[in-house]
């Protein structure tokens, strides 16, 4: 996701800013820019695309100044372009800012500031902050920033410079991380520790609602209400740069599991307007559901599992026929597709060869194509008619985690938006489901905290096994598929998922003393059926792990381990159930000492058939 850097000191700022941005490249971005204070004013260059384009442009500019800020942008408001890239300036080119996060009330602020005569040139929410700071600016940048942030809603980290106060950067943090690196007669600013580890290991980590007033020989930290935090603690970082990219986590996979609350927030925030789902940015009409009489969902691997879950959800909630198929099969048959078909392709990378081929096939046959993807400008994004960007941020580990949860959450949004369009649906129900969606980031955070230690213990046992079964019914079966895939791809332990009722038609023969069986029971409506299947495996000596909603009653004798999910409507609880399964795969593979982030034989982006 977006990255911020800043430098203030005796050296030429531009190369230091560019080297900081390079270190943040792993976060993913689609454009970048820097701004440097020069004698004649603030000089700014920004480019869509990779950093080499910015480097070339910056070289031509011959920057010469010791104070500057820079940014890598992962587009949310407005497409990737030179114009939408950061830094952004106010109408008088006095205030220049870079920003991570989302300003939720940017529409209202934009209307207000436009009425005051400010001209907006980009499609971004960030530009609003530049104009707002300018609106309050008299002669003290810190005061202006402080006034402006009191009006901003949402999550943001920002770095701000003014043309009239050279050699000063104001940095603010609300929800989105920001750190200040302490040097000798020079100081650094970054959204992420790796940016400047080559220059310093001494940092102030800004807390929520703190702001830093940074000069080359002085850093002062204040609260958003303006009180000086005189005892601000310095933090020494003893990470190497690889560890730093993982922000202290041993593996990217664990980092990405832990990022899920944040990435869910990113997905939802962008699509909630006045408490209602708004998918207009994705090109979906207000009444899109009425244009189609069936939906096909096509994807591979984990993305396919999200689509499989969505089949149950969309058919149940929208009463429209949904077919789901792996792309490598779909592309080599003659699917029944016409103009009334909505094809939904799901792909984290947006470059999966089979999914692209399936997309082209259905499009040629007249289907409208909606993509759920994490990658802007990917082939799938470009070739689809409509796109819901997953906003999960870069996913580095081969095993997909946060992209999967955002795929599932994106399908939840689609289902709720579709429900709204149906005549015979109680609007209160739509409201309730929307409110439930809003809870997902916080509930997923609780799920990680509550299940991690328990899962570590269970993993000790699982790491010694050679066969593990996952069972579930309805959406829980699709979670079982995903849980089994995660476990086998990184621990190399054989894992198999079965619809719980189907086990006795053959596979039950493999269940014997001590074979672990994970039973997914988030569907309360059919919990008793799932539990009968759990008892069947227990009767054959299986070691059982039950994942179900807290407060559910069952015969404790049949269950060896239990993980409870916070209470949530059963359509959406599955998203929380996947978290312990991801952790189970991770900790089992850790004990088995496997290459977790890059499992053998697998690639992150499968661009071949
Ligand atoms: C498993 C995994 C893969 C991908 C699959 C599709 O953890 O990541 O199964 O889901 O290769 O990739 P995308 O989503 O990029 O199309």
Short mmCIF file of N, CA and C in Angstrom, two decimals, residues 73-193:
data_model
loop_
_atom_site.label_atom_id
_atom_site.label_comp_id
_atom_site.label_asym_id
_atom_site.label_seq_id
_atom_site.Cartn_x
_atom_site.Cartn_y
_atom_site.Cartn_z
N UNK A 73 2.24 5.51 -4.22
CA UNK A 73 0.77 5.49 -4.09
C UNK A 73 0.18 4.18 -4.60
N UNK A 74 -0.73 3.64 -3.82
CA UNK A 74 -1.54 2.49 -4.25
C UNK A 74 -2.95 3.06 -4.37
N UNK A 75 -3.40 3.23 -5.61
CA UNK A 75 -4.60 4.04 -5.86
C UNK A 75 -5.82 3.55 -5.10
N UNK A 76 -6.51 4.47 -4.46
CA UNK A 76 -7.84 4.17 -3.91
C UNK A 76 -8.84 5.18 -4.50
N UNK A 77 -8.68 6.47 -4.18
CA UNK A 77 -9.58 7.46 -4.78
C UNK A 77 -8.95 8.00 -6.06
N UNK A 78 -9.50 7.62 -7.18
CA UNK A 78 -8.95 8.08 -8.46
C UNK A 78 -7.93 7.10 -8.98
N UNK A 79 -7.95 6.95 -10.32
CA UNK A 79 -7.09 5.93 -10.94
C UNK A 79 -5.61 6.32 -10.82
N UNK A 80 -4.70 5.36 -11.07
CA UNK A 80 -3.28 5.71 -11.05
C UNK A 80 -2.97 6.64 -12.23
N UNK A 81 -2.38 7.78 -11.97
CA UNK A 81 -1.99 8.71 -13.05
C UNK A 81 -0.97 9.68 -12.46
N UNK A 82 -0.27 10.41 -13.34
CA UNK A 82 0.68 11.41 -12.85
C UNK A 82 -0.04 12.41 -11.94
N UNK A 83 -1.23 12.83 -12.42
CA UNK A 83 -1.97 13.87 -11.70
C UNK A 83 -2.43 13.42 -10.31
N UNK A 84 -2.89 12.18 -10.23
CA UNK A 84 -3.39 11.70 -8.94
C UNK A 84 -2.27 11.28 -7.98
N UNK A 85 -1.05 11.16 -8.50
CA UNK A 85 0.07 10.76 -7.64
C UNK A 85 0.34 11.86 -6.62
N UNK A 86 0.97 11.47 -5.52
CA UNK A 86 1.37 12.46 -4.50
C UNK A 86 2.81 12.87 -4.79
N UNK A 87 3.28 14.00 -4.30
CA UNK A 87 2.65 14.98 -3.43
C UNK A 87 1.55 15.80 -4.14
N UNK A 88 0.66 16.36 -3.29
CA UNK A 88 -0.38 17.27 -3.78
C UNK A 88 -0.17 18.65 -3.16
N UNK A 89 -0.59 19.66 -3.91
CA UNK A 89 -0.38 21.03 -3.42
C UNK A 89 -1.71 21.77 -3.38
N UNK A 90 -1.76 22.86 -2.63
CA UNK A 90 -2.95 23.71 -2.64
C UNK A 90 -2.90 24.62 -3.87
N UNK A 91 -3.90 25.46 -4.03
CA UNK A 91 -3.99 26.28 -5.25
C UNK A 91 -2.86 27.30 -5.37
N UNK A 92 -2.21 27.63 -4.23
CA UNK A 92 -1.15 28.65 -4.27
C UNK A 92 0.25 28.03 -4.26
N UNK A 93 0.31 26.72 -4.37
CA UNK A 93 1.59 25.98 -4.30
C UNK A 93 2.38 26.35 -3.05
N UNK A 94 1.67 26.64 -1.98
CA UNK A 94 2.34 26.94 -0.71
C UNK A 94 2.41 25.71 0.17
N UNK A 95 1.33 24.95 0.17
CA UNK A 95 1.28 23.75 1.02
C UNK A 95 1.44 22.53 0.13
N UNK A 96 2.35 21.63 0.51
CA UNK A 96 2.54 20.40 -0.27
C UNK A 96 2.47 19.22 0.69
N UNK A 97 1.68 18.21 0.33
CA UNK A 97 1.54 17.10 1.28
C UNK A 97 1.60 15.74 0.59
N UNK A 98 1.96 14.73 1.38
CA UNK A 98 1.78 13.32 0.98
C UNK A 98 0.93 12.68 2.07
N UNK A 99 0.19 11.65 1.67
CA UNK A 99 -0.82 11.11 2.60
C UNK A 99 -1.03 9.62 2.36
N UNK A 100 -1.11 8.87 3.43
CA UNK A 100 -1.56 7.47 3.39
C UNK A 100 -2.89 7.40 4.10
N UNK A 101 -3.79 6.58 3.62
CA UNK A 101 -5.06 6.41 4.32
C UNK A 101 -6.21 6.96 3.51
N UNK A 102 -7.33 7.11 4.18
CA UNK A 102 -8.54 7.58 3.47
C UNK A 102 -9.19 8.70 4.28
N UNK A 103 -9.50 9.79 3.59
CA UNK A 103 -10.22 10.88 4.26
C UNK A 103 -11.70 10.67 3.93
N UNK A 104 -12.44 10.23 4.93
CA UNK A 104 -13.81 9.78 4.66
C UNK A 104 -14.75 10.94 4.32
N UNK A 105 -14.53 12.09 4.92
CA UNK A 105 -15.45 13.21 4.66
C UNK A 105 -14.91 14.14 3.57
N UNK A 106 -14.16 13.57 2.62
CA UNK A 106 -13.51 14.46 1.64
C UNK A 106 -14.53 15.14 0.72
N UNK A 107 -15.66 14.47 0.47
CA UNK A 107 -16.65 15.09 -0.43
C UNK A 107 -17.19 16.39 0.17
N UNK A 108 -17.59 16.32 1.45
CA UNK A 108 -18.13 17.54 2.10
C UNK A 108 -17.07 18.65 2.13
N UNK A 109 -15.84 18.23 2.48
CA UNK A 109 -14.78 19.25 2.59
C UNK A 109 -14.49 19.87 1.22
N UNK A 110 -14.53 19.02 0.21
CA UNK A 110 -14.24 19.53 -1.15
C UNK A 110 -15.29 20.57 -1.55
N UNK A 111 -16.57 20.26 -1.25
CA UNK A 111 -17.64 21.22 -1.58
C UNK A 111 -17.39 22.55 -0.85
N UNK A 112 -17.05 22.43 0.44
CA UNK A 112 -16.85 23.64 1.24
C UNK A 112 -15.69 24.47 0.69
N UNK A 113 -14.58 23.78 0.38
CA UNK A 113 -13.38 24.51 -0.06
C UNK A 113 -13.54 25.05 -1.48
N UNK A 114 -14.29 24.31 -2.31
CA UNK A 114 -14.54 24.82 -3.67
C UNK A 114 -15.32 26.12 -3.58
N UNK A 115 -16.31 26.14 -2.65
CA UNK A 115 -17.11 27.35 -2.48
C UNK A 115 -16.23 28.53 -2.02
N UNK A 116 -15.12 28.21 -1.35
CA UNK A 116 -14.18 29.26 -0.89
C UNK A 116 -13.23 29.69 -2.01
N UNK A 117 -13.35 29.03 -3.17
CA UNK A 117 -12.54 29.43 -4.32
C UNK A 117 -11.30 28.59 -4.58
N UNK A 118 -11.15 27.50 -3.85
CA UNK A 118 -9.97 26.63 -4.11
C UNK A 118 -10.24 25.76 -5.34
N UNK A 119 -9.23 25.62 -6.18
CA UNK A 119 -9.38 24.80 -7.39
C UNK A 119 -8.78 23.43 -7.17
N UNK A 120 -9.53 22.41 -7.52
CA UNK A 120 -9.04 21.03 -7.36
C UNK A 120 -8.62 20.49 -8.72
N UNK A 121 -7.48 19.83 -8.75
CA UNK A 121 -7.00 19.33 -10.05
C UNK A 121 -6.98 17.82 -10.13
N UNK A 122 -7.03 17.13 -8.99
CA UNK A 122 -6.94 15.66 -9.02
C UNK A 122 -8.25 15.04 -8.56
N UNK A 123 -8.30 13.70 -8.65
CA UNK A 123 -9.51 13.00 -8.18
C UNK A 123 -9.33 12.49 -6.75
N UNK A 124 -8.25 12.88 -6.09
CA UNK A 124 -7.91 12.24 -4.82
C UNK A 124 -8.58 12.90 -3.62
N UNK A 125 -8.66 12.12 -2.53
CA UNK A 125 -9.12 12.69 -1.26
C UNK A 125 -7.99 13.52 -0.62
N UNK A 126 -6.74 13.16 -0.95
CA UNK A 126 -5.58 13.81 -0.35
C UNK A 126 -5.54 15.31 -0.64
N UNK A 127 -5.90 15.66 -1.87
CA UNK A 127 -5.80 17.06 -2.27
C UNK A 127 -6.66 17.95 -1.36
N UNK A 128 -7.75 17.38 -0.87
CA UNK A 128 -8.62 18.13 0.04
C UNK A 128 -7.84 18.57 1.28
N UNK A 129 -6.99 17.66 1.79
CA UNK A 129 -6.22 18.00 2.99
C UNK A 129 -5.26 19.15 2.71
N UNK A 130 -4.64 19.15 1.52
CA UNK A 130 -3.72 20.24 1.17
C UNK A 130 -4.46 21.58 1.17
N UNK A 131 -5.66 21.58 0.57
CA UNK A 131 -6.43 22.83 0.51
C UNK A 131 -6.91 23.26 1.88
N UNK A 132 -7.27 22.26 2.71
CA UNK A 132 -7.78 22.59 4.04
C UNK A 132 -6.66 23.21 4.90
N UNK A 133 -5.47 22.64 4.80
CA UNK A 133 -4.34 23.20 5.57
C UNK A 133 -4.06 24.62 5.07
N UNK A 134 -4.12 24.78 3.77
CA UNK A 134 -3.90 26.11 3.17
C UNK A 134 -4.93 27.11 3.69
N UNK A 135 -6.18 26.63 3.79
CA UNK A 135 -7.28 27.49 4.26
C UNK A 135 -6.98 28.02 5.66
N UNK A 136 -6.36 27.18 6.50
CA UNK A 136 -6.08 27.60 7.88
C UNK A 136 -4.70 28.26 8.04
N UNK A 137 -3.91 28.24 6.98
CA UNK A 137 -2.52 28.70 7.14
C UNK A 137 -2.43 30.23 7.26
N UNK A 138 -1.79 30.68 8.37
CA UNK A 138 -1.51 32.12 8.48
C UNK A 138 0.02 32.28 8.42
N UNK A 139 0.69 31.87 9.51
CA UNK A 139 2.14 31.96 9.47
C UNK A 139 2.80 30.80 10.22
N UNK A 140 1.98 29.82 10.66
CA UNK A 140 2.57 28.72 11.41
C UNK A 140 1.99 27.39 10.91
N UNK A 141 2.85 26.60 10.30
CA UNK A 141 2.40 25.36 9.64
C UNK A 141 1.78 24.40 10.64
N UNK A 142 2.41 24.30 11.82
CA UNK A 142 1.89 23.34 12.81
C UNK A 142 0.45 23.71 13.21
N UNK A 143 0.21 24.97 13.44
CA UNK A 143 -1.15 25.39 13.82
C UNK A 143 -2.16 25.06 12.73
N UNK A 144 -1.75 25.32 11.49
CA UNK A 144 -2.68 25.08 10.37
C UNK A 144 -2.98 23.59 10.25
N UNK A 145 -1.94 22.77 10.39
CA UNK A 145 -2.15 21.31 10.26
C UNK A 145 -3.05 20.84 11.41
N UNK A 146 -2.77 21.35 12.59
CA UNK A 146 -3.56 20.95 13.76
C UNK A 146 -5.04 21.28 13.56
N UNK A 147 -5.32 22.45 13.04
CA UNK A 147 -6.73 22.84 12.81
C UNK A 147 -7.34 21.93 11.74
N UNK A 148 -6.57 21.68 10.69
CA UNK A 148 -7.10 20.87 9.59
C UNK A 148 -7.41 19.45 10.07
N UNK A 149 -6.49 18.83 10.82
CA UNK A 149 -6.73 17.43 11.18
C UNK A 149 -7.94 17.28 12.10
N UNK A 150 -8.26 18.34 12.82
CA UNK A 150 -9.43 18.24 13.70
C UNK A 150 -10.71 18.13 12.86
N UNK A 151 -10.63 18.48 11.58
CA UNK A 151 -11.81 18.39 10.72
C UNK A 151 -11.81 17.14 9.85
N UNK A 152 -10.67 16.45 9.80
CA UNK A 152 -10.59 15.30 8.90
C UNK A 152 -11.11 14.05 9.60
N UNK A 153 -11.94 13.29 8.87
CA UNK A 153 -12.41 12.00 9.39
C UNK A 153 -11.77 10.89 8.59
N UNK A 154 -11.49 9.79 9.25
CA UNK A 154 -10.91 8.65 8.53
C UNK A 154 -9.57 8.28 9.13
N UNK A 155 -8.78 7.55 8.36
CA UNK A 155 -7.45 7.17 8.85
C UNK A 155 -6.43 7.85 7.95
N UNK A 156 -5.40 8.41 8.57
CA UNK A 156 -4.42 9.08 7.73
C UNK A 156 -3.07 9.20 8.42
N UNK A 157 -2.04 9.16 7.59
CA UNK A 157 -0.70 9.60 8.00
C UNK A 157 -0.32 10.61 6.94
N UNK A 158 0.24 11.75 7.37
CA UNK A 158 0.57 12.79 6.39
C UNK A 158 1.90 13.44 6.72
N UNK A 159 2.57 13.89 5.68
CA UNK A 159 3.73 14.75 5.86
C UNK A 159 3.45 16.02 5.08
N UNK A 160 3.73 17.17 5.71
CA UNK A 160 3.33 18.46 5.12
C UNK A 160 4.51 19.43 5.13
N UNK A 161 4.69 20.14 4.02
CA UNK A 161 5.71 21.21 3.97
C UNK A 161 5.03 22.50 3.50
N UNK A 162 5.65 23.62 3.85
CA UNK A 162 5.14 24.90 3.35
C UNK A 162 6.29 25.66 2.69
N UNK A 163 5.93 26.35 1.63
CA UNK A 163 6.92 27.13 0.89
C UNK A 163 7.43 28.32 1.69
N UNK A 164 6.57 28.80 2.60
CA UNK A 164 6.97 29.98 3.36
C UNK A 164 7.70 29.63 4.66
N UNK A 165 7.72 28.37 5.02
CA UNK A 165 8.50 27.97 6.21
C UNK A 165 9.46 26.89 5.80
N UNK A 166 10.54 27.29 5.22
CA UNK A 166 11.51 26.32 4.71
C UNK A 166 12.10 25.55 5.90
N UNK A 167 12.63 24.37 5.62
CA UNK A 167 13.31 23.57 6.64
C UNK A 167 12.41 23.17 7.80
N UNK A 168 11.21 22.79 7.48
CA UNK A 168 10.29 22.29 8.50
C UNK A 168 9.33 21.29 7.84
N UNK A 169 9.13 20.15 8.49
CA UNK A 169 8.13 19.19 8.01
C UNK A 169 7.21 18.88 9.20
N UNK A 170 5.91 18.90 8.95
CA UNK A 170 4.97 18.48 10.00
C UNK A 170 4.43 17.11 9.58
N UNK A 171 4.48 16.18 10.53
CA UNK A 171 3.99 14.83 10.25
C UNK A 171 2.86 14.51 11.21
N UNK A 172 1.78 13.90 10.70
CA UNK A 172 0.67 13.54 11.61
C UNK A 172 0.27 12.09 11.40
N UNK A 173 -0.16 11.48 12.48
CA UNK A 173 -0.57 10.09 12.39
C UNK A 173 -1.94 9.87 13.03
N UNK A 174 -2.86 9.32 12.24
CA UNK A 174 -4.11 8.82 12.83
C UNK A 174 -4.40 7.47 12.17
N UNK A 175 -4.26 6.42 12.91
CA UNK A 175 -4.49 5.03 12.48
C UNK A 175 -3.43 4.49 11.50
N UNK A 176 -2.96 5.31 10.60
CA UNK A 176 -1.99 4.81 9.62
C UNK A 176 -0.57 5.09 10.13
N UNK A 177 0.34 4.09 10.13
CA UNK A 177 1.61 4.26 10.83
C UNK A 177 2.56 5.32 10.26
N UNK A 178 3.38 5.88 11.14
CA UNK A 178 4.37 6.87 10.75
C UNK A 178 5.48 6.88 11.80
N UNK A 179 6.73 6.94 11.34
CA UNK A 179 7.85 6.96 12.29
C UNK A 179 8.82 8.08 11.91
N UNK A 180 9.50 8.59 12.90
CA UNK A 180 10.49 9.65 12.64
C UNK A 180 11.86 9.08 12.99
N UNK A 181 12.77 9.07 12.04
CA UNK A 181 14.12 8.56 12.26
C UNK A 181 15.03 9.69 12.71
N UNK A 182 15.84 9.42 13.74
CA UNK A 182 16.64 10.48 14.34
C UNK A 182 18.09 10.35 13.86
N UNK A 183 18.61 11.40 13.23
CA UNK A 183 20.00 11.37 12.75
C UNK A 183 20.81 12.47 13.42
N UNK A 184 22.03 12.68 12.91
CA UNK A 184 22.91 13.69 13.46
C UNK A 184 22.82 14.93 12.58
N UNK A 185 22.16 15.94 13.05
CA UNK A 185 21.89 17.14 12.26
C UNK A 185 21.10 16.85 10.99
N UNK A 186 20.34 15.78 11.04
CA UNK A 186 19.42 15.44 9.96
C UNK A 186 18.37 14.49 10.54
N UNK A 187 17.17 14.54 10.01
CA UNK A 187 16.12 13.64 10.49
C UNK A 187 15.34 13.07 9.32
N UNK A 188 14.66 11.97 9.59
CA UNK A 188 14.00 11.21 8.54
C UNK A 188 12.55 10.96 8.95
N UNK A 189 11.75 10.69 7.94
CA UNK A 189 10.34 10.39 8.22
C UNK A 189 9.94 9.25 7.31
N UNK A 190 9.15 8.32 7.80
CA UNK A 190 8.71 7.22 6.93
C UNK A 190 7.47 6.56 7.50
N UNK A 191 6.74 5.90 6.60
CA UNK A 191 5.57 5.16 7.05
C UNK A 191 5.99 3.79 7.56
N UNK A 192 7.23 3.43 7.29
CA UNK A 192 7.65 2.07 7.54
C UNK A 192 9.13 2.04 7.89
N UNK A 193 9.48 1.27 8.88
CA UNK A 193 10.87 1.27 9.37
C UNK A 193 11.94 0.97 8.30
#
